[in-house]
XYZ file of C-alpha atoms in Angstrom:
410
model
C 234.996 95.019 127.549
C 235.955 96.843 130.724
C 238.539 99.626 130.629
C 242.022 98.616 131.699
C 242.841 99.523 135.295
C 244.591 102.843 135.773
C 247.800 103.467 137.633
C 246.537 104.723 141.043
C 249.674 106.786 141.603
C 249.364 108.504 138.228
C 245.681 109.220 138.821
C 246.493 110.696 142.224
C 249.186 112.979 140.786
C 246.802 114.114 138.058
C 244.055 114.795 140.584
C 246.348 116.919 142.735
C 247.585 118.820 139.694
C 244.046 119.664 138.576
C 242.903 120.584 142.087
C 245.834 122.922 142.759
C 245.622 124.468 139.300
C 241.913 125.091 139.822
C 242.598 126.858 143.116
C 245.242 129.040 141.453
C 242.818 129.866 138.648
C 240.137 130.892 141.138
C 242.668 132.994 143.074
C 243.613 134.898 139.914
C 239.941 135.311 139.050
C 239.203 136.609 142.548
C 242.121 139.033 142.283
C 241.001 140.361 138.905
C 237.290 140.622 139.719
C 237.519 141.585 143.402
C 236.177 145.125 142.867
C 233.486 143.763 140.540
C 232.932 142.839 136.910
C 233.762 145.392 134.226
C 231.698 146.316 131.208
C 231.780 147.572 127.638
C 229.080 148.732 125.247
C 228.108 145.089 124.651
C 227.741 144.598 128.398
C 225.198 147.397 128.536
C 223.013 145.584 126.025
C 223.246 142.316 127.964
C 222.424 143.944 131.295
C 219.546 145.987 129.913
C 218.045 142.944 128.188
C 218.351 140.964 131.420
C 216.667 143.788 133.329
C 213.739 144.021 130.921
C 213.335 140.247 131.033
C 213.065 140.337 134.809
C 210.808 143.396 134.826
C 208.537 142.800 131.847
C 209.272 139.329 130.525
C 210.848 140.600 127.284
C 214.415 140.953 126.037
C 214.795 144.543 124.834
C 217.586 146.855 123.717
C 218.100 150.200 125.504
C 216.235 151.968 122.660
C 213.170 149.811 123.310
C 213.553 147.608 120.236
C 213.515 143.830 120.403
C 216.799 142.238 121.497
C 218.367 140.706 118.392
C 222.036 141.652 117.982
C 223.322 138.610 119.898
C 221.880 135.206 120.844
C 219.589 135.121 123.906
C 221.160 132.597 126.285
C 223.608 134.909 128.049
C 221.133 137.698 128.928
C 218.748 134.993 130.147
C 221.486 133.654 132.426
C 222.256 137.202 133.590
C 218.568 137.688 134.385
C 218.445 134.415 136.297
C 221.500 135.399 138.309
C 219.722 138.563 139.431
C 222.861 140.447 140.479
C 226.405 141.111 139.373
C 227.690 139.224 142.398
C 225.847 136.087 141.348
C 226.978 136.618 137.757
C 230.563 136.755 139.017
C 230.036 133.362 140.649
C 228.687 132.048 137.335
C 231.810 133.253 135.536
C 234.061 131.651 138.145
C 232.179 128.357 137.884
C 232.436 128.446 134.084
C 236.210 128.876 134.331
C 236.537 125.882 136.648
C 234.305 123.757 134.414
C 236.423 124.663 131.397
C 239.637 123.744 133.196
C 238.244 120.438 134.461
C 236.766 119.425 131.094
C 239.885 120.167 129.032
C 242.160 118.667 131.687
C 240.143 115.462 131.704
C 240.284 115.315 127.921
C 244.017 115.946 128.033
C 244.421 113.072 130.453
C 242.995 110.764 127.770
C 244.904 112.214 124.835
C 248.328 113.190 126.200
C 251.219 111.282 127.759
C 251.098 111.374 131.560
C 253.729 114.072 132.125
C 252.169 116.463 129.623
C 248.693 115.780 131.007
C 249.967 117.067 134.371
C 251.121 120.335 132.792
C 247.901 121.076 130.891
C 245.825 122.199 133.932
C 248.498 124.758 134.866
C 248.675 126.251 131.398
C 244.895 126.549 131.461
C 244.873 128.027 134.962
C 247.325 130.721 133.850
C 245.449 131.344 130.611
C 245.191 135.101 130.115
C 242.478 134.803 127.398
C 240.133 133.094 129.852
C 240.949 135.516 132.646
C 240.328 138.597 130.504
C 236.914 137.544 129.204
C 235.805 136.457 132.681
C 236.353 140.009 133.978
C 233.734 141.490 131.669
C 229.994 141.061 131.362
C 230.435 139.159 128.120
C 229.065 135.870 126.859
C 232.468 134.306 126.225
C 233.014 132.805 129.684
C 229.913 130.604 129.516
C 230.768 129.882 125.875
C 234.127 128.469 127.023
C 232.444 126.064 129.433
C 229.854 124.946 126.876
C 232.486 124.127 124.265
C 234.715 122.364 126.792
C 231.788 120.216 127.927
C 230.749 119.621 124.329
C 234.222 118.425 123.333
C 234.400 116.097 126.326
C 230.966 114.583 125.705
C 231.660 114.182 121.989
C 234.920 112.400 122.726
C 233.216 109.971 125.073
C 230.482 109.243 122.557
C 232.996 108.545 119.804
C 235.127 106.361 122.074
C 232.427 104.494 123.965
C 229.494 104.625 121.552
C 226.991 105.158 124.382
C 223.762 107.029 123.568
C 223.854 109.143 126.745
C 227.017 110.870 125.565
C 225.459 111.512 122.150
C 222.531 113.192 123.853
C 224.757 115.259 126.125
C 226.968 116.379 123.226
C 223.884 117.267 121.204
C 222.332 119.230 124.079
C 225.524 121.226 124.694
C 225.960 121.733 120.957
C 222.380 123.043 120.821
C 223.307 125.714 123.381
C 226.513 126.837 121.637
C 224.920 129.035 118.923
C 222.343 130.250 121.435
C 225.225 131.581 123.556
C 227.428 132.980 120.784
C 226.740 133.064 117.041
C 230.275 131.755 116.549
C 229.008 128.494 118.012
C 227.834 127.723 114.474
C 231.473 127.843 113.349
C 232.602 125.325 115.967
C 229.719 122.999 115.121
C 230.446 123.280 111.394
C 234.111 122.398 111.855
C 233.286 119.494 114.144
C 230.601 118.116 111.809
C 232.923 118.391 108.807
C 235.685 116.476 110.600
C 233.297 113.770 111.778
C 231.719 113.337 108.362
C 235.145 113.008 106.741
C 236.306 110.396 109.255
C 233.092 108.381 109.195
C 232.144 108.381 105.518
C 234.020 105.103 104.960
C 231.593 103.423 107.340
C 228.545 104.112 105.176
C 225.190 105.634 106.047
C 224.817 103.629 109.236
C 227.685 105.579 110.801
C 226.921 108.861 109.067
C 223.355 109.097 110.324
C 224.186 109.647 114.037
C 226.612 112.425 113.069
C 224.113 114.023 110.695
C 221.388 113.807 113.334
C 223.670 115.335 115.949
C 224.662 118.210 113.658
C 221.078 118.922 112.596
C 219.689 118.980 116.136
C 222.617 121.023 117.438
C 222.078 123.902 115.000
C 218.284 123.878 115.210
C 217.959 126.316 118.116
C 220.483 128.765 116.723
C 218.837 128.737 113.299
C 215.428 129.384 114.852
C 216.805 132.330 116.825
C 218.409 133.889 113.763
C 215.256 133.480 111.717
C 213.474 135.425 114.450
C 216.245 138.015 114.842
C 216.790 138.681 111.137
C 213.273 138.344 109.763
C 210.744 138.859 112.531
C 212.210 141.067 115.257
C 213.498 143.828 112.960
C 215.356 144.405 109.678
C 218.696 142.652 109.328
C 221.652 144.168 111.186
C 224.137 142.533 108.807
C 225.697 144.415 105.923
C 228.724 144.205 103.679
C 231.074 146.903 104.845
C 234.685 145.797 104.393
C 237.029 144.287 101.831
C 240.042 142.019 101.388
C 242.554 144.304 103.177
C 240.468 143.717 106.306
C 240.777 139.953 105.745
C 244.579 140.148 105.854
C 244.507 142.492 108.842
C 242.178 140.195 110.798
C 244.250 137.136 109.886
C 247.278 138.991 111.231
C 245.408 139.753 114.464
C 244.607 136.081 115.024
C 248.130 135.031 114.074
C 249.483 137.464 116.643
C 247.006 136.332 119.314
C 247.825 132.629 118.908
C 251.555 133.426 118.943
C 251.152 135.379 122.174
C 249.642 132.320 123.828
C 252.872 130.415 123.225
C 255.655 133.005 123.258
C 256.377 136.374 124.923
C 255.316 138.496 121.947
C 254.884 142.217 122.678
C 251.772 144.086 121.560
C 253.962 146.746 119.921
C 255.097 144.145 117.376
C 251.628 143.757 115.858
C 251.021 147.027 113.913
C 253.713 146.387 111.319
C 253.806 143.835 108.498
C 250.285 142.419 108.649
C 251.044 139.896 105.934
C 253.824 138.414 108.101
C 251.451 137.746 111.004
C 248.877 136.346 108.557
C 251.510 133.871 107.390
C 252.312 133.116 111.023
C 248.680 132.085 111.499
C 248.937 129.648 108.589
C 252.228 128.325 109.931
C 250.828 127.751 113.422
C 247.814 125.881 112.066
C 250.077 123.710 109.933
C 252.374 123.084 112.904
C 249.487 122.050 115.146
C 248.114 119.479 112.695
C 248.075 116.175 114.633
C 249.838 113.490 112.665
C 249.321 109.827 113.377
C 251.148 108.544 116.420
C 251.093 105.795 118.977
C 251.504 106.982 122.544
C 250.699 103.987 124.671
C 250.294 105.987 127.864
C 247.671 108.214 126.318
C 245.391 105.358 125.304
C 245.318 103.443 128.570
C 241.923 102.634 130.010
C 239.867 103.365 126.880
C 237.805 101.150 124.661
C 238.818 100.995 121.018
C 235.712 101.797 118.986
C 235.349 104.671 116.545
C 238.609 106.528 117.214
C 241.366 103.973 117.892
C 244.094 106.572 118.399
C 244.099 109.952 120.195
C 245.294 111.894 117.151
C 241.977 111.247 115.395
C 239.976 113.225 117.925
C 242.649 115.904 117.983
C 242.033 116.248 114.261
C 238.379 116.957 115.057
C 239.499 119.762 117.382
C 241.963 121.017 114.775
C 239.260 121.152 112.102
C 236.906 122.966 114.476
C 239.691 125.491 115.128
C 240.383 125.959 111.413
C 236.747 126.464 110.436
C 236.130 128.738 113.431
C 239.022 131.039 112.505
C 238.122 130.991 108.807
C 234.531 131.967 109.475
C 235.612 134.673 111.912
C 237.809 136.134 109.181
C 234.913 136.029 106.736
C 232.550 137.649 109.229
C 234.959 140.455 110.126
C 235.707 141.063 106.445
C 232.223 141.122 104.971
C 229.827 141.936 107.836
C 229.415 144.363 110.713
C 231.281 142.043 113.113
C 233.905 143.811 115.221
C 237.559 143.567 114.243
C 240.876 144.444 115.825
C 243.514 142.915 118.062
C 241.541 143.039 121.302
C 238.359 141.705 119.720
C 240.449 138.918 118.188
C 241.769 137.980 121.653
C 238.224 137.968 122.961
C 236.715 135.902 120.146
C 239.608 133.436 120.030
C 239.491 132.768 123.784
C 237.307 129.704 123.170
C 240.206 128.178 121.202
C 242.700 128.480 124.052
C 241.820 125.029 125.434
C 242.105 123.066 122.165
C 245.119 125.083 120.980
C 246.997 124.346 124.209
C 246.051 120.676 123.969
C 247.254 120.496 120.357
C 250.526 122.256 121.217
C 251.250 119.819 124.046
C 250.459 116.921 121.742
C 253.011 118.210 119.253
C 255.606 118.423 122.012
C 254.852 114.827 122.918
C 255.201 113.774 119.286
C 258.530 115.580 118.998
C 259.801 113.864 122.105
C 258.611 110.493 120.844
C 260.294 111.038 117.465
C 263.598 111.596 119.258
C 263.138 108.360 121.153
C 262.960 110.116 124.526
C 266.674 110.880 124.400
C 268.102 112.734 127.348
C 268.830 115.958 125.452
C 265.406 116.054 123.809
C 263.724 115.371 127.138
C 265.576 118.246 128.785
C 264.696 120.589 125.913
C 261.002 119.755 126.220
C 261.139 120.114 129.993
C 262.883 123.453 129.704
C 260.387 124.752 127.145
C 257.453 123.654 129.310
C 258.954 125.373 132.348
C 259.432 128.599 130.395
C 255.930 128.337 128.924
C 254.335 127.909 132.354
C 256.480 130.692 133.847
C 255.637 133.061 130.990
C 251.924 132.229 131.264
C 251.989 132.750 135.023
C 253.748 136.092 134.768
C 251.425 137.339 132.056
C 248.317 136.150 133.890
C 249.312 137.740 137.216
C 250.191 141.016 135.486
C 246.849 141.070 133.680
C 244.942 140.181 136.848
C 246.441 143.224 138.580
C 245.631 145.425 135.580
C 242.074 144.117 135.306
C 241.514 144.794 139.003
C 241.948 148.530 138.334
C 239.068 148.740 135.868
C 235.942 150.583 136.988
C 233.189 148.085 137.911
C 229.970 148.086 135.904
C 226.648 148.695 137.679
C 223.374 146.874 137.322
C 221.098 149.194 135.311
C 217.778 150.459 136.549
C 215.121 149.439 134.026
C 212.038 151.610 133.868
């Protein structure tokens, strides 16, 4: 069965929206990174490992020990780039890929008007802009997860093997880019297994095979890093108060994506922000709905309604945040508000998509009445304006940071 023909005018409007939003995103990125990329202690490890790979064919830490604290894909990409200028181009390309992939997914899952807004919210996304300024692995991680989500959606909707292979290949790279890729894969696999178990083993096997192959590379790397390269770098060093504090950090971060919340509001009442996190996750849960405009031009196979795939994204978000809280509570993983913003940046795409979906559901529940429509329009305008103001302000602040230099490896 061929997909139903699309509305050419709607497709043209969507194309212009994505193109202009992409140009704005690149302009903000150019403004923030004009003097060069910035660095932290983590950046020094990445750059040194990339330098030793180019010079001697080995990934090493600055102390001469085998590189093992983080997965290997990012320093390999840094080494292949060969310069910070080329790495800056890689970061810019990853941002554009992320915007295109999530925007395309939003076009399939959201009503037309909301699908036009999504690219602009992504273009003005401060979390993406901040991580792209630094020599960190998050920017490539964003693009990998965006591509993974898009390929997985197409496989579930169309049932074509090529999309299964693409999703599996991108999933394979996720934990090789960031260890937290395991958390996204676990949440996705759990959601898919729960939705497909009614179909029996015939439908479970492709999901199980996808999940097994996707984690294989990351598991192999961690076996090497924890058992062969050197003694384990993991240790239990925190307790339950840290769990509440980290939950509050993520609750604050997700709130700041949606509303003008000031950083000075975070230090007090950690348990309140932890409850905010639970409330936001509950609010973003995609209930069943029928939005005819969102389902146009798609075959009806495994996921007959958009909300089912949004539930996959929601589960991936839930498991990702839960495992981050566990890792910051019981291991050496970094914690704090700014690390939370950095680690959660990969969730900005799905969280924005889920929030827009909820707006669409609210509007549908009110029967598209005039007052409800104006309220949604007004909120979207304020959301875009707030995001734009915050992003421009952060781009100017990021521009002032001292650029990092490519290290000389002996």
